PDB file of C-alpha atoms in Angstrom:
ATOM      1  CA  UNK A 183     210.672  79.873 155.547  1.00 89.00           C
ATOM      2  CA  UNK A 184     211.447  81.598 152.274  1.00 93.00           C
ATOM      3  CA  UNK A 185     212.936  80.521 148.963  1.00 98.00           C
ATOM      4  CA  UNK A 186     216.503  81.732 148.498  1.00 98.00           C
ATOM      5  CA  UNK A 187     218.037  80.639 151.824  1.00 98.00           C
ATOM      6  CA  UNK A 188     221.673  79.810 151.137  1.00 98.00           C
ATOM      7  CA  UNK A 189     224.133  77.520 152.817  1.00 98.00           C
ATOM      8  CA  UNK A 190     227.888  77.272 152.442  1.00 98.00           C
ATOM      9  CA  UNK A 191     230.500  74.985 153.938  1.00 98.00           C
ATOM     10  CA  UNK A 192     234.259  74.780 153.343  1.00 98.00           C
ATOM     11  CA  UNK A 193     236.601  72.003 154.361  1.00 98.00           C
ATOM     12  CA  UNK A 194     239.832  70.351 153.335  1.00 98.00           C
ATOM     13  CA  UNK A 195     239.638  66.822 151.914  1.00 98.00           C
ATOM     14  CA  UNK A 196     241.170  64.330 154.336  1.00 98.00           C
ATOM     15  CA  UNK A 197     242.440  60.798 153.867  1.00 98.00           C
ATOM     16  CA  UNK A 198     239.286  59.498 155.578  1.00 98.00           C
ATOM     17  CA  UNK A 199     237.143  61.076 152.823  1.00 98.00           C
ATOM     18  CA  UNK A 200     238.882  59.358 149.909  1.00 98.00           C
ATOM     19  CA  UNK A 201     237.008  56.839 147.766  1.00 98.00           C
ATOM     20  CA  UNK A 202     239.682  54.257 148.486  1.00 98.00           C
ATOM     21  CA  UNK A 203     238.932  54.549 152.218  1.00 98.00           C
ATOM     22  CA  UNK A 204     235.125  54.761 152.251  1.00 97.00           C
ATOM     23  CA  UNK A 205     234.437  51.786 150.007  1.00 96.00           C
ATOM     24  CA  UNK A 206     233.186  53.678 146.973  1.00 97.00           C
ATOM     25  CA  UNK A 207     236.138  53.002 144.693  1.00 96.00           C
ATOM     26  CA  UNK A 208     239.817  52.260 144.503  1.00 97.00           C
ATOM     27  CA  UNK A 209     241.165  55.725 143.743  1.00 97.00           C
ATOM     28  CA  UNK A 210     242.607  58.167 146.279  1.00 98.00           C
ATOM     29  CA  UNK A 211     240.292  61.100 145.499  1.00 98.00           C
ATOM     30  CA  UNK A 212     237.354  62.772 147.295  1.00 98.00           C
ATOM     31  CA  UNK A 213     234.573  60.185 147.407  1.00 98.00           C
ATOM     32  CA  UNK A 214     231.161  60.814 145.880  1.00 98.00           C
ATOM     33  CA  UNK A 215     229.369  59.619 149.066  1.00 98.00           C
ATOM     34  CA  UNK A 216     231.365  62.159 151.081  1.00 98.00           C
ATOM     35  CA  UNK A 217     230.406  64.934 148.652  1.00 98.00           C
ATOM     36  CA  UNK A 218     226.760  63.910 148.999  1.00 98.00           C
ATOM     37  CA  UNK A 219     226.992  63.887 152.810  1.00 98.00           C
ATOM     38  CA  UNK A 220     228.510  67.379 152.743  1.00 98.00           C
ATOM     39  CA  UNK A 221     225.739  68.603 150.444  1.00 98.00           C
ATOM     40  CA  UNK A 222     223.042  67.123 152.689  1.00 98.00           C
ATOM     41  CA  UNK A 223     224.582  68.571 155.841  1.00 98.00           C
ATOM     42  CA  UNK A 224     224.954  72.012 154.301  1.00 98.00           C
ATOM     43  CA  UNK A 225     221.362  72.070 153.053  1.00 98.00           C
ATOM     44  CA  UNK A 226     220.007  70.827 156.391  1.00 98.00           C
ATOM     45  CA  UNK A 227     222.028  73.367 158.321  1.00 98.00           C
ATOM     46  CA  UNK A 228     220.885  76.249 156.144  1.00 98.00           C
ATOM     47  CA  UNK A 229     217.214  75.832 157.050  1.00 98.00           C
ATOM     48  CA  UNK A 230     217.539  74.449 160.593  1.00 98.00           C
ATOM     49  CA  UNK A 231     217.314  77.874 162.309  1.00 97.00           C
ATOM     50  CA  UNK A 232     213.987  78.518 160.565  1.00 97.00           C
ATOM     51  CA  UNK A 233     212.269  75.327 161.750  1.00 97.00           C
ATOM     52  CA  UNK A 234     209.873  75.056 164.671  1.00 96.00           C
ATOM     53  CA  UNK A 235     211.071  73.532 167.942  1.00 97.00           C
ATOM     54  CA  UNK A 236     211.426  69.749 167.661  1.00 98.00           C
ATOM     55  CA  UNK A 237     211.470  69.778 163.857  1.00 98.00           C
ATOM     56  CA  UNK A 238     214.322  68.789 161.562  1.00 98.00           C
ATOM     57  CA  UNK A 239     214.746  67.786 157.947  1.00 98.00           C
ATOM     58  CA  UNK A 240     215.674  64.430 156.448  1.00 98.00           C
ATOM     59  CA  UNK A 241     217.051  63.790 152.997  1.00 98.00           C
ATOM     60  CA  UNK A 242     214.596  62.149 150.620  1.00 98.00           C
ATOM     61  CA  UNK A 243     216.215  62.545 147.220  1.00 98.00           C
ATOM     62  CA  UNK A 244     219.510  63.597 145.714  1.00 98.00           C
ATOM     63  CA  UNK A 245     220.356  63.983 142.050  1.00 98.00           C
ATOM     64  CA  UNK A 246     223.932  65.159 141.605  1.00 98.00           C
ATOM     65  CA  UNK A 247     226.705  64.666 139.116  1.00 98.00           C
ATOM     66  CA  UNK A 248     230.298  64.310 140.302  1.00 98.00           C
ATOM     67  CA  UNK A 249     232.224  65.769 137.373  1.00 98.00           C
ATOM     68  CA  UNK A 250     235.801  66.264 138.589  1.00 98.00           C
ATOM     69  CA  UNK A 251     238.205  64.529 140.953  1.00 98.00           C
ATOM     70  CA  UNK A 252     239.626  66.280 144.028  1.00 98.00           C
ATOM     71  CA  UNK A 253     242.816  65.086 145.746  1.00 98.00           C
ATOM     72  CA  UNK A 254     243.472  64.900 149.474  1.00 98.00           C
ATOM     73  CA  UNK A 255     244.520  68.261 150.915  1.00 98.00           C
ATOM     74  CA  UNK A 256     242.504  70.424 148.527  1.00 98.00           C
ATOM     75  CA  UNK A 257     239.739  72.692 149.843  1.00 98.00           C
ATOM     76  CA  UNK A 258     236.122  71.972 148.875  1.00 98.00           C
ATOM     77  CA  UNK A 259     233.281  74.486 149.015  1.00 98.00           C
ATOM     78  CA  UNK A 260     229.658  73.336 149.134  1.00 99.00           C
ATOM     79  CA  UNK A 261     226.877  75.764 148.167  1.00 98.00           C
ATOM     80  CA  UNK A 262     223.154  75.167 148.578  1.00 98.00           C
ATOM     81  CA  UNK A 263     220.148  77.336 147.841  1.00 98.00           C
ATOM     82  CA  UNK A 264     216.539  76.656 148.779  1.00 98.00           C
ATOM     83  CA  UNK A 265     214.822  76.728 145.379  1.00 98.00           C
ATOM     84  CA  UNK A 266     211.335  75.381 146.096  1.00 98.00           C
ATOM     85  CA  UNK A 267     208.976  74.755 149.011  1.00 98.00           C
ATOM     86  CA  UNK A 268     206.046  72.390 148.527  1.00 98.00           C
ATOM     87  CA  UNK A 269     202.554  73.874 148.937  1.00 97.00           C
ATOM     88  CA  UNK A 270     202.162  72.146 152.328  1.00 97.00           C
ATOM     89  CA  UNK A 271     205.551  73.506 153.465  1.00 96.00           C
ATOM     90  CA  UNK A 272     206.917  70.071 154.301  1.00 97.00           C
ATOM     91  CA  UNK A 273     209.218  69.422 151.321  1.00 98.00           C
ATOM     92  CA  UNK A 274     212.206  71.558 150.348  1.00 98.00           C
ATOM     93  CA  UNK A 275     214.142  71.377 147.087  1.00 98.00           C
ATOM     94  CA  UNK A 276     217.658  72.798 146.927  1.00 98.00           C
ATOM     95  CA  UNK A 277     219.965  73.675 144.063  1.00 98.00           C
ATOM     96  CA  UNK A 278     223.378  72.375 145.080  1.00 98.00           C
ATOM     97  CA  UNK A 279     226.952  72.680 143.850  1.00 98.00           C
ATOM     98  CA  UNK A 280     230.407  71.638 145.004  1.00 98.00           C
ATOM     99  CA  UNK A 281     233.702  73.255 144.033  1.00 98.00           C
ATOM    100  CA  UNK A 282     237.345  72.632 144.712  1.00 98.00           C
ATOM    101  CA  UNK A 283     240.139  75.136 144.250  1.00 98.00           C
ATOM    102  CA  UNK A 284     240.178  74.398 140.493  1.00 98.00           C
ATOM    103  CA  UNK A 285     236.424  74.760 139.860  1.00 98.00           C
ATOM    104  CA  UNK A 286     233.140  72.860 139.755  1.00 98.00           C
ATOM    105  CA  UNK A 287     233.260  69.244 140.952  1.00 98.00           C
ATOM    106  CA  UNK A 288     229.548  68.481 141.367  1.00 98.00           C
ATOM    107  CA  UNK A 289     226.074  69.919 140.946  1.00 98.00           C
ATOM    108  CA  UNK A 290     222.408  69.011 140.997  1.00 98.00           C
ATOM    109  CA  UNK A 291     219.378  69.046 143.264  1.00 98.00           C
ATOM    110  CA  UNK A 292     218.558  67.755 146.714  1.00 98.00           C
ATOM    111  CA  UNK A 293     215.204  67.311 148.431  1.00 98.00           C
ATOM    112  CA  UNK A 294     214.534  67.284 152.169  1.00 98.00           C
ATOM    113  CA  UNK A 295     211.351  66.652 154.161  1.00 98.00           C
ATOM    114  CA  UNK A 296     210.405  68.379 157.417  1.00 98.00           C
ATOM    115  CA  UNK A 297     209.745  65.880 160.209  1.00 98.00           C
ATOM    116  CA  UNK A 298     209.178  65.810 163.940  1.00 98.00           C
ATOM    117  CA  UNK A 299     212.576  64.566 165.131  1.00 98.00           C
ATOM    118  CA  UNK A 300     211.404  62.512 168.139  1.00 97.00           C
ATOM    119  CA  UNK A 301     208.502  60.884 166.292  1.00 97.00           C
ATOM    120  CA  UNK A 302     210.705  60.105 163.274  1.00 97.00           C
ATOM    121  CA  UNK A 303     213.346  58.430 165.431  1.00 97.00           C
ATOM    122  CA  UNK A 304     210.716  56.486 167.435  1.00 96.00           C
ATOM    123  CA  UNK A 305     209.177  55.174 164.212  1.00 95.00           C
ATOM    124  CA  UNK A 306     212.582  54.006 163.007  1.00 95.00           C
ATOM    125  CA  UNK A 307     213.356  52.246 166.306  1.00 95.00           C
ATOM    126  CA  UNK A 308     209.927  50.566 166.249  1.00 95.00           C
ATOM    127  CA  UNK A 309     211.009  48.709 163.117  1.00 95.00           C
ATOM    128  CA  UNK A 310     213.264  46.582 165.347  1.00 92.00           C
ATOM    129  CA  UNK A 311     210.196  45.305 167.232  1.00 87.00           C
ATOM    130  CA  UNK A 312     211.325  46.560 170.620  1.00 69.00           C
TER     131      UNK A 312
END
């Protein structure tokens, strides 16, 4: 794994992604939680091919600003770049940005931790006491 790995994703904002439909507000514009999900997915996907078998990453921190509204039907582009790897190689920090056809709509940082997928899921299920 090396610093500088980039990810990019493009999609068109749908009605299902509007703040008024996801419970994050009353306005019919691209919802902040949907922008965050797109950022997380893009970052995760960018490093996934470099991980060992059975490993994945999980989001641990996100610090982004959402600076401009995007209407339904407009294209959004998400860009991520791996900016830092912890000394033990288990924590990744990404620089992230989101754009619509008119310009910047969000930017910040996102952190992901490398985990063993099966063990992580088993630990979560164990919380139910089963």
